[in-house]
Tab-separated table of C-alpha atoms in Angstrom:
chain	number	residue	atom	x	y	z
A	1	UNK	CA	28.027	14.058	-90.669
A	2	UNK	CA	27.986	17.389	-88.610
A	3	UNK	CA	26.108	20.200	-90.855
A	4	UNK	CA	29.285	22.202	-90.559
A	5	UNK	CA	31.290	19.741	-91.925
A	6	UNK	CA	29.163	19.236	-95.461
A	7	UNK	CA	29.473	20.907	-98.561
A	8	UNK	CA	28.418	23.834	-99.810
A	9	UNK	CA	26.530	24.521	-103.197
A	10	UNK	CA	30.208	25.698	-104.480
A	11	UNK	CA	31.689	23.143	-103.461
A	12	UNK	CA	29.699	20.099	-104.513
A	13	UNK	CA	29.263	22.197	-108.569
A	14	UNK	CA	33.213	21.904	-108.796
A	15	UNK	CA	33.220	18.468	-108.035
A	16	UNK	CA	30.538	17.680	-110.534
A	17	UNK	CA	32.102	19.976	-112.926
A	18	UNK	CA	35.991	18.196	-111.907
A	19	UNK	CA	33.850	15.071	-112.453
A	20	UNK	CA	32.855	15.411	-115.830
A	21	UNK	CA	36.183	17.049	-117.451
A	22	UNK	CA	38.209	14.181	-116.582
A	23	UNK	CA	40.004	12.921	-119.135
A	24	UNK	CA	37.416	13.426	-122.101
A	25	UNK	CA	37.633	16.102	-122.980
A	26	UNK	CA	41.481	15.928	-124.582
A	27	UNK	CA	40.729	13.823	-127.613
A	28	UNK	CA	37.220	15.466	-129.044
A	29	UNK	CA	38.986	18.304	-130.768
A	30	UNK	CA	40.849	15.724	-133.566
A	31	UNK	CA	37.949	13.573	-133.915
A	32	UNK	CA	35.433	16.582	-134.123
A	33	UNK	CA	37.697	18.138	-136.841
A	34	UNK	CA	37.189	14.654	-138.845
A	35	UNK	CA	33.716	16.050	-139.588
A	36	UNK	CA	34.645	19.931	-139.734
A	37	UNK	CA	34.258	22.562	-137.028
A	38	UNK	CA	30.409	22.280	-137.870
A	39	UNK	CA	30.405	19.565	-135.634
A	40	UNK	CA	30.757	22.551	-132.535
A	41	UNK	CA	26.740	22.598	-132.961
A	42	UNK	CA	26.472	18.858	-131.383
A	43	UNK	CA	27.760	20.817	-128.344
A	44	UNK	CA	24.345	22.849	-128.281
A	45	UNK	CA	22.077	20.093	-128.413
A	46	UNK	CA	24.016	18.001	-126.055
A	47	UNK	CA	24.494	20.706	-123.863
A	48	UNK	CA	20.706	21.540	-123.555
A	49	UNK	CA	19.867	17.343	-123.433
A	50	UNK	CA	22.864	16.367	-120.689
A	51	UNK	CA	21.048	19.792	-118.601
A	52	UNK	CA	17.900	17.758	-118.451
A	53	UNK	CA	19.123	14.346	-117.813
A	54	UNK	CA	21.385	16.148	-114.923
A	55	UNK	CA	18.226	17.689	-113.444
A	56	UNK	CA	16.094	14.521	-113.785
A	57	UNK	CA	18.973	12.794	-111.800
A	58	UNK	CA	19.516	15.523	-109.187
A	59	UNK	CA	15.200	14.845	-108.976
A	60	UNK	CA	15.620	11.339	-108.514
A	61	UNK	CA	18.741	11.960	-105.580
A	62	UNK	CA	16.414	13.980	-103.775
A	63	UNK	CA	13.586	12.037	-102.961
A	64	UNK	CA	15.128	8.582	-102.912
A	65	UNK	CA	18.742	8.991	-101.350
A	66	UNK	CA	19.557	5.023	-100.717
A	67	UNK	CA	22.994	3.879	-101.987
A	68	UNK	CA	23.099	2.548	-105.404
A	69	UNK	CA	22.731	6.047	-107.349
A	70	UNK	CA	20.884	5.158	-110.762
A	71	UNK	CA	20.573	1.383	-109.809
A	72	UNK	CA	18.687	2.414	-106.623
A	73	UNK	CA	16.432	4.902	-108.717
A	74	UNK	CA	15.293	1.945	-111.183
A	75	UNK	CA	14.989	-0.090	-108.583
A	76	UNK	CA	12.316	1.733	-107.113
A	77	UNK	CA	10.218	0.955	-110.037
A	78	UNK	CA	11.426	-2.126	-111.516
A	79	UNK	CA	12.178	-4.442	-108.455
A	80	UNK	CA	15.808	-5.882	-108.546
A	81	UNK	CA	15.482	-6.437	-112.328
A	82	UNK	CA	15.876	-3.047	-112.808
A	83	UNK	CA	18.758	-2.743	-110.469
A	84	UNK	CA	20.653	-5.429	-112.071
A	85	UNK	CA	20.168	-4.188	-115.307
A	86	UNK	CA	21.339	-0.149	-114.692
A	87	UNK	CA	24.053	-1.605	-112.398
A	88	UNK	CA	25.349	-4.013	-115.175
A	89	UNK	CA	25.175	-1.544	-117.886
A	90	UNK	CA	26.847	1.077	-116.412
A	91	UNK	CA	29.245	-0.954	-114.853
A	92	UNK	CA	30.191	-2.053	-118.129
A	93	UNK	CA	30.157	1.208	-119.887
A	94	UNK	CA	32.750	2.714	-117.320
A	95	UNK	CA	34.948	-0.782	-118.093
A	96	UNK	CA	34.402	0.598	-122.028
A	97	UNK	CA	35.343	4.345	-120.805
A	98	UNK	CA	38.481	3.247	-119.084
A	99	UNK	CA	39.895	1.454	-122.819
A	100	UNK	CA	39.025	4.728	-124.335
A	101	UNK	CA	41.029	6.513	-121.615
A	102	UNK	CA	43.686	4.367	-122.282
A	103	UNK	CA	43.886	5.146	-126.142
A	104	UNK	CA	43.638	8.783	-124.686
A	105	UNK	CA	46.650	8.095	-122.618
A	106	UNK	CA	48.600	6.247	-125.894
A	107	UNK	CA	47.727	9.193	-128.084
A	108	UNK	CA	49.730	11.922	-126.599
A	109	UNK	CA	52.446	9.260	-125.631
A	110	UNK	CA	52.802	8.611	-128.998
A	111	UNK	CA	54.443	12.210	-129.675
A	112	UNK	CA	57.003	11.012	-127.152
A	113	UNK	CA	56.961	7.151	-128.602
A	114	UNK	CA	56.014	7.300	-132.360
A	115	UNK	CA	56.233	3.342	-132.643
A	116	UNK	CA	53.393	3.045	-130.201
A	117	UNK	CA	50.885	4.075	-132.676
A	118	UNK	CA	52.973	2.869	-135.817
A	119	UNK	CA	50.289	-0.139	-136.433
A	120	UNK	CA	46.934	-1.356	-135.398
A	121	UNK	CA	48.478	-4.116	-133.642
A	122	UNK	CA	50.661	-1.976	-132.038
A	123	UNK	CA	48.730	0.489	-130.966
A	124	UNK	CA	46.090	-2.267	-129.525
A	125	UNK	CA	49.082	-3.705	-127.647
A	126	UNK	CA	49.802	-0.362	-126.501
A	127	UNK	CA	46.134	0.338	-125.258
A	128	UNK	CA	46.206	-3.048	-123.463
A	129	UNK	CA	49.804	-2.460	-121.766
A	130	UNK	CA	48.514	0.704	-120.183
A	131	UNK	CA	44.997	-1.189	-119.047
A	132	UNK	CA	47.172	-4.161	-117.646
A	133	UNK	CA	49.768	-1.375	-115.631
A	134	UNK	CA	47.206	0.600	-113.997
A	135	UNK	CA	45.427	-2.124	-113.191
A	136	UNK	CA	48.623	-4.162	-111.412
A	137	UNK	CA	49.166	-0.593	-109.631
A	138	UNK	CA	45.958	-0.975	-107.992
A	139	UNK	CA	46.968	-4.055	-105.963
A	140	UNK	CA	47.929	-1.893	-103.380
A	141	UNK	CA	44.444	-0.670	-102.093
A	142	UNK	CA	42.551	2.809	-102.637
A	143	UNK	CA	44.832	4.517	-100.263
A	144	UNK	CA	47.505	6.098	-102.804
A	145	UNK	CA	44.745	5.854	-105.910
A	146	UNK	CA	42.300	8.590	-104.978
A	147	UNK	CA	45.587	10.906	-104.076
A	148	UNK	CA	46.953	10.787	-107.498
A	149	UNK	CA	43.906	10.874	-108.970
A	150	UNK	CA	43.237	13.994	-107.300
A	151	UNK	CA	46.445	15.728	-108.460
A	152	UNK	CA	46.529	14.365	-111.879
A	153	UNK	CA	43.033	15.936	-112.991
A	154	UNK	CA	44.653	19.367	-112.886
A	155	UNK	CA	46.711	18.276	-116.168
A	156	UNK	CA	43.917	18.631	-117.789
A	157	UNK	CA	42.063	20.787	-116.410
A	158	UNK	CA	44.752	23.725	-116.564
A	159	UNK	CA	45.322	23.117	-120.457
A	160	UNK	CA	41.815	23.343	-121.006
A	161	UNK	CA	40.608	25.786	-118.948
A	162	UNK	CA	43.676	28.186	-120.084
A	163	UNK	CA	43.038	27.962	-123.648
A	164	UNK	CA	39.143	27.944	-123.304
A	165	UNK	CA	39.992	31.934	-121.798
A	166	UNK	CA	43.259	33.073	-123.250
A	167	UNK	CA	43.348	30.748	-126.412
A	168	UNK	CA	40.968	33.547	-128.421
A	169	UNK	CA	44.116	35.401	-129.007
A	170	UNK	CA	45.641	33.383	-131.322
A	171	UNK	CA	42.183	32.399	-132.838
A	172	UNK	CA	41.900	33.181	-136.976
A	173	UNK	CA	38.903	33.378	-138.168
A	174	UNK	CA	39.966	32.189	-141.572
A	175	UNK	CA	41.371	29.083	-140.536
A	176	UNK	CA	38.405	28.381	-138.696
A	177	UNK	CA	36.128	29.342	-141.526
A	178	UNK	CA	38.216	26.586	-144.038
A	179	UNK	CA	37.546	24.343	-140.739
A	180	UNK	CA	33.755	24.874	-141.135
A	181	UNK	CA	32.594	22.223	-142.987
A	182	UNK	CA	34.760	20.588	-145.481
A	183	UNK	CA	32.295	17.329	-146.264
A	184	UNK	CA	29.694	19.645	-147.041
A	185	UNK	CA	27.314	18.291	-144.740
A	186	UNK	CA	23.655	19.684	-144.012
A	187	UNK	CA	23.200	21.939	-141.063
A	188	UNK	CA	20.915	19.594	-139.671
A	189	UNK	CA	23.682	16.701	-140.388
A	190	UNK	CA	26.480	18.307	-138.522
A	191	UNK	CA	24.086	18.867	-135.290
A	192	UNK	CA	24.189	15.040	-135.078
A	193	UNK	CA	27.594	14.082	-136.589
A	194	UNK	CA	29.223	14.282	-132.934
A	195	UNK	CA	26.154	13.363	-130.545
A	196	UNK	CA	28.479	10.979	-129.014
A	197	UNK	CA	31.361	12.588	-129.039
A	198	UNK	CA	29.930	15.044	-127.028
A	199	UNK	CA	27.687	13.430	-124.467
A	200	UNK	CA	30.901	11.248	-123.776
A	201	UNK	CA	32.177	14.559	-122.445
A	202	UNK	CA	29.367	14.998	-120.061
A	203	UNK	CA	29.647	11.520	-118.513
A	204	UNK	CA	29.610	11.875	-114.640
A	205	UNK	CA	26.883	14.610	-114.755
A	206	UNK	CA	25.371	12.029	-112.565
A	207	UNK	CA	27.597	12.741	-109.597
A	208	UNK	CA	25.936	15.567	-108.019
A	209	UNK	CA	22.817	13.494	-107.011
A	210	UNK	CA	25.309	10.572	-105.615
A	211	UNK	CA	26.829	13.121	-102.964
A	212	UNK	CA	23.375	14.059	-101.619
A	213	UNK	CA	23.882	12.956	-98.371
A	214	UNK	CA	26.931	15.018	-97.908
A	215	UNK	CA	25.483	18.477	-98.701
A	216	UNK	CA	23.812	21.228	-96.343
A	217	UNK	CA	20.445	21.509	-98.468
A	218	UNK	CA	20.039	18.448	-100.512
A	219	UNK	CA	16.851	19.650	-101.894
A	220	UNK	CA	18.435	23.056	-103.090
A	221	UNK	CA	21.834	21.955	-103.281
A	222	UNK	CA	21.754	19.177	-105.469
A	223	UNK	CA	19.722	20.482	-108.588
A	224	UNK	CA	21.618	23.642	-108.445
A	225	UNK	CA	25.224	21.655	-108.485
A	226	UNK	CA	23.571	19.682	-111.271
A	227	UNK	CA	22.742	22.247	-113.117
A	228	UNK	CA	25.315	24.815	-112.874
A	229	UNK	CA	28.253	22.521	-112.845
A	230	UNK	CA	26.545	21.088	-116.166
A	231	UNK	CA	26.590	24.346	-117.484
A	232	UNK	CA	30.415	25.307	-116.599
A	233	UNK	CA	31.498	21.715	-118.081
A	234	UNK	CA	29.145	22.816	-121.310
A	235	UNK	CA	30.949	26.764	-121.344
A	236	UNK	CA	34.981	25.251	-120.893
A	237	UNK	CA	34.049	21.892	-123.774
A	238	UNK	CA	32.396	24.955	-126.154
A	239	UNK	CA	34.921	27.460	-126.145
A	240	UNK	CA	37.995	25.524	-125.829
A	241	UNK	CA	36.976	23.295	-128.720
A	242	UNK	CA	36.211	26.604	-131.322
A	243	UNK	CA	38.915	27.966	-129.824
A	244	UNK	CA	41.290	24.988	-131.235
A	245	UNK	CA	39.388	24.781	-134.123
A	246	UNK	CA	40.607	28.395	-134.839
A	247	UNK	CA	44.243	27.746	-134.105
A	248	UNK	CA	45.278	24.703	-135.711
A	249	UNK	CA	44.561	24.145	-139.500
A	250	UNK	CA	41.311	20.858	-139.514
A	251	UNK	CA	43.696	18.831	-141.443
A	252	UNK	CA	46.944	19.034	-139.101
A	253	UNK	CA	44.075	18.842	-135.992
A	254	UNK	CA	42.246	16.028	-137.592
A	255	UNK	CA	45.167	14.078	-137.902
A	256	UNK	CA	46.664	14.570	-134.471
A	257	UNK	CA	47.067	12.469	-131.624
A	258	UNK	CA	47.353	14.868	-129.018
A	259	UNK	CA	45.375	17.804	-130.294
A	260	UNK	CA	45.474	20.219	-127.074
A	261	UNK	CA	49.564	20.107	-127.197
A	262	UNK	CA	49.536	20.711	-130.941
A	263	UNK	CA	47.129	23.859	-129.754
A	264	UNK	CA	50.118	25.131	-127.122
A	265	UNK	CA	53.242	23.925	-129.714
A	266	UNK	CA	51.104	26.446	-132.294
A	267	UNK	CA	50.521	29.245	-129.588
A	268	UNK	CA	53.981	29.004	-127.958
A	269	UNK	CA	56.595	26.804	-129.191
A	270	UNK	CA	57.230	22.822	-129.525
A	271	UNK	CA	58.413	22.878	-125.794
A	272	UNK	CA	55.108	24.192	-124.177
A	273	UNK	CA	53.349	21.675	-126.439
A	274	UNK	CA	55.348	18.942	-124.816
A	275	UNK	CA	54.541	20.029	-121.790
A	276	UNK	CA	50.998	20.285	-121.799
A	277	UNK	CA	51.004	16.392	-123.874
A	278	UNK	CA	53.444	15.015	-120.555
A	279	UNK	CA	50.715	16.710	-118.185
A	280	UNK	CA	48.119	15.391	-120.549
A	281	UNK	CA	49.868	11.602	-120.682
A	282	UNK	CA	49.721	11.863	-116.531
A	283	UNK	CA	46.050	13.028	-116.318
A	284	UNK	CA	45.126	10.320	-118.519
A	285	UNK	CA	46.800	7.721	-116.317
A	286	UNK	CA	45.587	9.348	-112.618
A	287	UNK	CA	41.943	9.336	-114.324
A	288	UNK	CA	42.731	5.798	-115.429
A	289	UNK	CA	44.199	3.889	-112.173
A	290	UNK	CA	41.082	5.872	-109.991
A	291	UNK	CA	38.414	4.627	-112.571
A	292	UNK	CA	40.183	1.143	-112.816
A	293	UNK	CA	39.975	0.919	-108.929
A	294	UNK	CA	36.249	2.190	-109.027
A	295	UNK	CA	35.399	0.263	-111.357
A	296	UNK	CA	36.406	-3.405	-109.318
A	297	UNK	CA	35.203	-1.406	-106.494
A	298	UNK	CA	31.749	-0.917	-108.073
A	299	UNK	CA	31.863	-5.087	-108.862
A	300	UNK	CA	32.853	-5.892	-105.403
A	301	UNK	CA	29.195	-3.585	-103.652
A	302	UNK	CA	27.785	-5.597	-106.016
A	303	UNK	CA	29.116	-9.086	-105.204
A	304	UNK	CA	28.860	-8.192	-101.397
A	305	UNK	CA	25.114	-8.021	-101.705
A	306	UNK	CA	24.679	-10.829	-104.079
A	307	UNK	CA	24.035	-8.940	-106.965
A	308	UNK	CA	26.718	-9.954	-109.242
A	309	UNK	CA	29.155	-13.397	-109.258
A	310	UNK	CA	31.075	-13.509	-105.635
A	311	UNK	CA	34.303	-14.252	-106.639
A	312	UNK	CA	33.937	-10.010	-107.295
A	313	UNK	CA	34.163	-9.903	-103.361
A	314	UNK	CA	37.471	-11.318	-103.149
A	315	UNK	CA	40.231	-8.838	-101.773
A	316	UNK	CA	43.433	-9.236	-100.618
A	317	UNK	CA	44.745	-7.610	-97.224
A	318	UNK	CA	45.173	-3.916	-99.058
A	319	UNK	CA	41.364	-3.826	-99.790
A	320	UNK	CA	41.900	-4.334	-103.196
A	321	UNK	CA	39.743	-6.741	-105.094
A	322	UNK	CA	42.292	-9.091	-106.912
A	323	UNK	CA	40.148	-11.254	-108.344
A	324	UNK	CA	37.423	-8.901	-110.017
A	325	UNK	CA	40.453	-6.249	-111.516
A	326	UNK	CA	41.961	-9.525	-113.294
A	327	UNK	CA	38.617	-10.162	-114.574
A	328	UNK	CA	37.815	-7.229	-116.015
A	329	UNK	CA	41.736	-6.792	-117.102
A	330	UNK	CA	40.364	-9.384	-119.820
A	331	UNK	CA	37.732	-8.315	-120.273
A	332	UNK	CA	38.847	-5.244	-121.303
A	333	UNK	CA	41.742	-6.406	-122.975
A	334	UNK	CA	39.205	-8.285	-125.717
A	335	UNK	CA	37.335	-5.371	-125.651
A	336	UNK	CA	40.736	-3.282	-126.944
A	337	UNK	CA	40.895	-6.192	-129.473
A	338	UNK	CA	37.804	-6.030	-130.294
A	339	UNK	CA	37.881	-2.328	-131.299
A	340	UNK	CA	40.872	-2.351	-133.426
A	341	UNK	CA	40.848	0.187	-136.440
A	342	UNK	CA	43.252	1.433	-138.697
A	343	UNK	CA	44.375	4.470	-136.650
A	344	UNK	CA	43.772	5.415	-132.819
A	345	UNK	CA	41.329	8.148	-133.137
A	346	UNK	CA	39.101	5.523	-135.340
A	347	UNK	CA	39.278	3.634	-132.407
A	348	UNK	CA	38.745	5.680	-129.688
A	349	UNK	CA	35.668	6.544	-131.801
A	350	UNK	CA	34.370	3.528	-131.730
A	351	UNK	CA	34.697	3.309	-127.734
A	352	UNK	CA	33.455	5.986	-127.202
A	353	UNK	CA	30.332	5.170	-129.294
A	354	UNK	CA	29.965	1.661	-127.454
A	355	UNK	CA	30.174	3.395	-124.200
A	356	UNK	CA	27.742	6.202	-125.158
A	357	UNK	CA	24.968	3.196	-126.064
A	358	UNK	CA	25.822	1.237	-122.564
A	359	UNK	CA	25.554	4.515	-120.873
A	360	UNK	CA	22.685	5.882	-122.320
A	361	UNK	CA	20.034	2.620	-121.654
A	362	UNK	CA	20.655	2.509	-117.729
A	363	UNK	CA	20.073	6.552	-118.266
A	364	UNK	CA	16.587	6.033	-119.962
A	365	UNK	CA	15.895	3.443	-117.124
A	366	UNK	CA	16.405	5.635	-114.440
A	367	UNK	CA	15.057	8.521	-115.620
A	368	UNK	CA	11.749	6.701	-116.522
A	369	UNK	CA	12.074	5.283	-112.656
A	370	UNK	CA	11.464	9.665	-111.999
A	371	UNK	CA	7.436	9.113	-112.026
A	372	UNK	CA	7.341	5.934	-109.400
A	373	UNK	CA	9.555	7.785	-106.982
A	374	UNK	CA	7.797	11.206	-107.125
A	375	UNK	CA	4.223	9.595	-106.965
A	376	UNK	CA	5.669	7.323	-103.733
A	377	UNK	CA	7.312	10.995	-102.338
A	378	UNK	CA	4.005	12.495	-102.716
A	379	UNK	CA	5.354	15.466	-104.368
A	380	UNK	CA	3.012	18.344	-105.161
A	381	UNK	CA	1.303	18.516	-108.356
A	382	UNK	CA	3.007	21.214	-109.859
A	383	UNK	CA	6.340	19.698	-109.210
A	384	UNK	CA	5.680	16.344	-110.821
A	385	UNK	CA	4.559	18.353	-113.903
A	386	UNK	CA	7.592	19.944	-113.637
A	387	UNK	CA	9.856	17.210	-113.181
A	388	UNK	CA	7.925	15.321	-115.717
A	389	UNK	CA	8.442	17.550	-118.708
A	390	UNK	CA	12.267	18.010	-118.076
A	391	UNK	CA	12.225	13.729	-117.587
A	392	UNK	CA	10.767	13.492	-120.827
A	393	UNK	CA	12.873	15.640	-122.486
A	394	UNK	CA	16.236	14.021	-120.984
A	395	UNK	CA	15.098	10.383	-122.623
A	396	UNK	CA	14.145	11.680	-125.917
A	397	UNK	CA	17.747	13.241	-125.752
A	398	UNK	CA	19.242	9.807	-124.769
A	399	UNK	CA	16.916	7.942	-127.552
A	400	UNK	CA	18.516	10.519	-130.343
A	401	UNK	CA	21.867	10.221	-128.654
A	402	UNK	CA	21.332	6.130	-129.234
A	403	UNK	CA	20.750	6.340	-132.885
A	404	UNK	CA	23.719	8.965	-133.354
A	405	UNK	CA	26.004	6.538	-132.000
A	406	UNK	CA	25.215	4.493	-135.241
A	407	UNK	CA	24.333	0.851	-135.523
A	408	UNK	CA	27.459	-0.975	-134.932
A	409	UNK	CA	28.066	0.810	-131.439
A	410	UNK	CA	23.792	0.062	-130.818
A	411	UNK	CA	24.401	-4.141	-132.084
A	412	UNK	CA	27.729	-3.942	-129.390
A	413	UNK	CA	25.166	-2.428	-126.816
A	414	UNK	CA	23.137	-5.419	-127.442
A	415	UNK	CA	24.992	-8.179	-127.208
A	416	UNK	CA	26.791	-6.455	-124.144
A	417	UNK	CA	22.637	-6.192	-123.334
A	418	UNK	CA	22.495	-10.184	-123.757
A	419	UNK	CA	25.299	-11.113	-122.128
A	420	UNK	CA	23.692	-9.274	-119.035
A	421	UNK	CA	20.634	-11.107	-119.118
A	422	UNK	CA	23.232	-14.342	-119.270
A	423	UNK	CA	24.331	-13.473	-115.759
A	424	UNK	CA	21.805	-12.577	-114.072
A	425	UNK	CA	19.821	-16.024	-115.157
A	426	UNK	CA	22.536	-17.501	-112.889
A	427	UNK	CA	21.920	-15.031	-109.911
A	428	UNK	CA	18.232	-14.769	-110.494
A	429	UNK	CA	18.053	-18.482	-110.224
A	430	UNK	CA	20.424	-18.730	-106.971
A	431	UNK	CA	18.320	-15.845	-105.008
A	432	UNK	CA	14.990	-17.453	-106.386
A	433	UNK	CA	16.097	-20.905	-104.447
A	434	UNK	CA	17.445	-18.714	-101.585
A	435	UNK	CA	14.108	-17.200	-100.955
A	436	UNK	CA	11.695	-20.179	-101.850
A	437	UNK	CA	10.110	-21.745	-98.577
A	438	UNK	CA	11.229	-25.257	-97.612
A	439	UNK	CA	8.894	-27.771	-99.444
A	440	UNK	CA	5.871	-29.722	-96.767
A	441	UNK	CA	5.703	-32.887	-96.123
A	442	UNK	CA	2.392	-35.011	-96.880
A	443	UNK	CA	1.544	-34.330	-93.404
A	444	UNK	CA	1.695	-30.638	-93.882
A	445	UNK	CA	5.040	-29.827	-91.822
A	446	UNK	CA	8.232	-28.419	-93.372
A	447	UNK	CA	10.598	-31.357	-94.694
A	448	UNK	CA	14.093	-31.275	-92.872
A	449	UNK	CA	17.158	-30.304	-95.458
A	450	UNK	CA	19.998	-32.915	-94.933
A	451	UNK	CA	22.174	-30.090	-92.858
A	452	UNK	CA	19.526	-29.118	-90.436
């Protein structure tokens, strides 16, 4: 690539900023307001711990800028163990993301569709109906996917962004004071009530060190996109969600399926809060067919290098790999089931928690990967120390972000942990025979297999 046709520092911190609002964002406010608007100071300590694991990353991309992204990092000190292990864990947590995405999606439908969230079972059927559309839409290949995609994001960006600027006119600070904290938690309590919550926001802070190669100055470039597109994702998240919290009463907003259109019906009128749920109800599905795609996509590199099962590799004559999206259509479908609660904001809860914990580990493995690459870099002392202190600080993050998730999301991580190890006994074995030499004969020369 031609240096003038790379990115510039601007450019590459809006993607990573684009990157991380997604879809997240538009479900936090209801589930904060479960636990009171003391909840806000998660945002702090996440926003301070997702600023160090960006840096460590951006580190990482800029002394070891192979393909692979985290995989590659922990591959550099763990051998293809390592790789295996990030790459299945985060493959699997953006599978988890993409069901929570999909209650996202069903939440603000429901103000359209009130049945769809009438029941459990219905709104588990609901969750898997979207998972099983998006996914039949990406038969076609990536060509129309990453077009959407690209539109989509704007409906929630615009919501957000508006009412994280202009919202603080119709803020009260009484309601938000009766918002504060209703369970009478400890300060210290409601600092880690939403750990999860909140880091699920910042997912995709990774993204800055996977475009390395497509920047002007990786060196410069890359930290600074980390951390300044970290730090606008932290400022819109913040103020938007006080900003609701100060608008709508916590019990109407706790309730709520489709908090950021209750927001507009409050400021405006019913209308504009339809509005911004229909843009809402499309930005959920763009985000949702692209990270469908990328996430067969992801299986399929895998496959091609004989990292994961081959019948990921499959694709039909769009480029789009059949075989692996019906897989994890399944997969994802018991994973739905598995997750079923009494209401849809219990259960996108408990998605996001299980996706937090999958997320998290191949984090911790990476980032400890930091020391290996700088010491085979031969970095300068003061650097390493550097780099060192901020790694350190990222997994201690990412350890306390583990144990806020609570145990049932951790015992998930596990067995999602176990049932990694499961697969790569079968791949481990089939590369171990690929690369053992041929047995000798008696008289010392290489026994002939019955093909040769």
């Amino acid at each position: 690539m031609s240096d003038q046709k790379k990115m510039s520092v601007t450019q590459l911190t809006f993607i990573v900023t684009v990157n991380m609002m997604g879809s997240g964002i538009i479900m936090l406010p209801a589930n904060m307001a479960q636990v009171g608007a003391i909840s806000l100071l998660s945002w702090l300590v996440t926003a301070i711990g997702s600023l160090a694991i960006a840096y460590g990353f951006a580190q990482a991309g800029v002394f070891n800028q192979r393909t692979g992204g985290l995989a590659a990092y922990a591959e550099d000190a763990y051998g293809r163990d390592g790789y295996f292990l990030v790459f299945f864990l985060y493959f699997i947590s953006l599978a988890i993301a993409n069901v929570a995405v999909a209650s996202s999606a069903l939440g603000y439908l429901a103000a359209f569709f009130p049945a769809l969230t009438a029941s459990p079972v219905a709104t588990c059927v609901g969750v898997i109906a979207l998972l099983w559309i998006t996914t039949f839409a990406n038969f076609g290949g990536p060509s129309v996917t990453g077009r959407i995609g690209s539109v989509t994001v704007w409906g929630v960006i615009l919501p957000v962004g508006f009412i994280s600027i202009f919202g603080w006119f119709w803020f009260s600070g009484s309601t938000f004071g009766e918002a504060w904290n209703p369970k009478g938690l400890k300060l210290i309590e409601g600092m880690g009530s939403s750990i999860s919550l909140t880091l699920w926001a910042f997912l995709g802070m990774e993204s800055a060190s996977q475009n390395a190669s497509a920047v002007e100055n990786p060196k410069r470039d890359v930290p600074l996109a980390c951390m300044f597109g970290t730090l606008g994702a932290a400022a819109v998240y913040i103020l938007s969600t006080t900003a609701i919290q100060g608008i709508v009463p916590n019990a109407e907003l706790a309730a709520s399926t489709g908090p950021f259109g209750l927001a507009y019906a409050k400021m405006f009128n019913p209308t504009i809060g339809s509005i911004v749920m229909v843009l809402a109800v499309m930005a959920c599905l763009g985000s949702l067919l692209g990270w469908q795609f990328t996430l067969s996509q992801t299986a399929k590199d895998a496959a091609d290098t004989g990292m994961f099962p081959s019948l990921f590799a499959k694709a039909n004559r769009f480029g789009a790999p059949v075989t692996g999206m019906i897989i994890m259509g399944v997969v994802q479908s018991v994973m739905a089931l598995s997750t079923i609660s009494p209401n849809l904001s219990e259960q996108f809860a408990a998605l996001v928690n299980l996706a937090v914990v999958t997320n998290v580990l191949p984090y911790i493995v990476a980032l400890s990967a930091l020391f290996v690459i700088m010491r085979g870099a031969g970095v300068e002392r003061s650097v390493y120390l550097r780099n060192g202190i901020v790694a350190v600080v990222a997994m201690l993050y990412s350890i306390y972000a583990l144990w806020a998730s609570g145990k049932d999301a951790v015992m998930g991580g596990m067995i999602v942990l176990a049932l990694g190890f499961v697969v790569y006994g079968f791949l481990a074995a089939r590369q171990s025979a690929a690369k053992a030499p041929a047995p000798r004969t008696a008289s010392g020369g290489v026994q002939a297999t019955a093909g040769a």
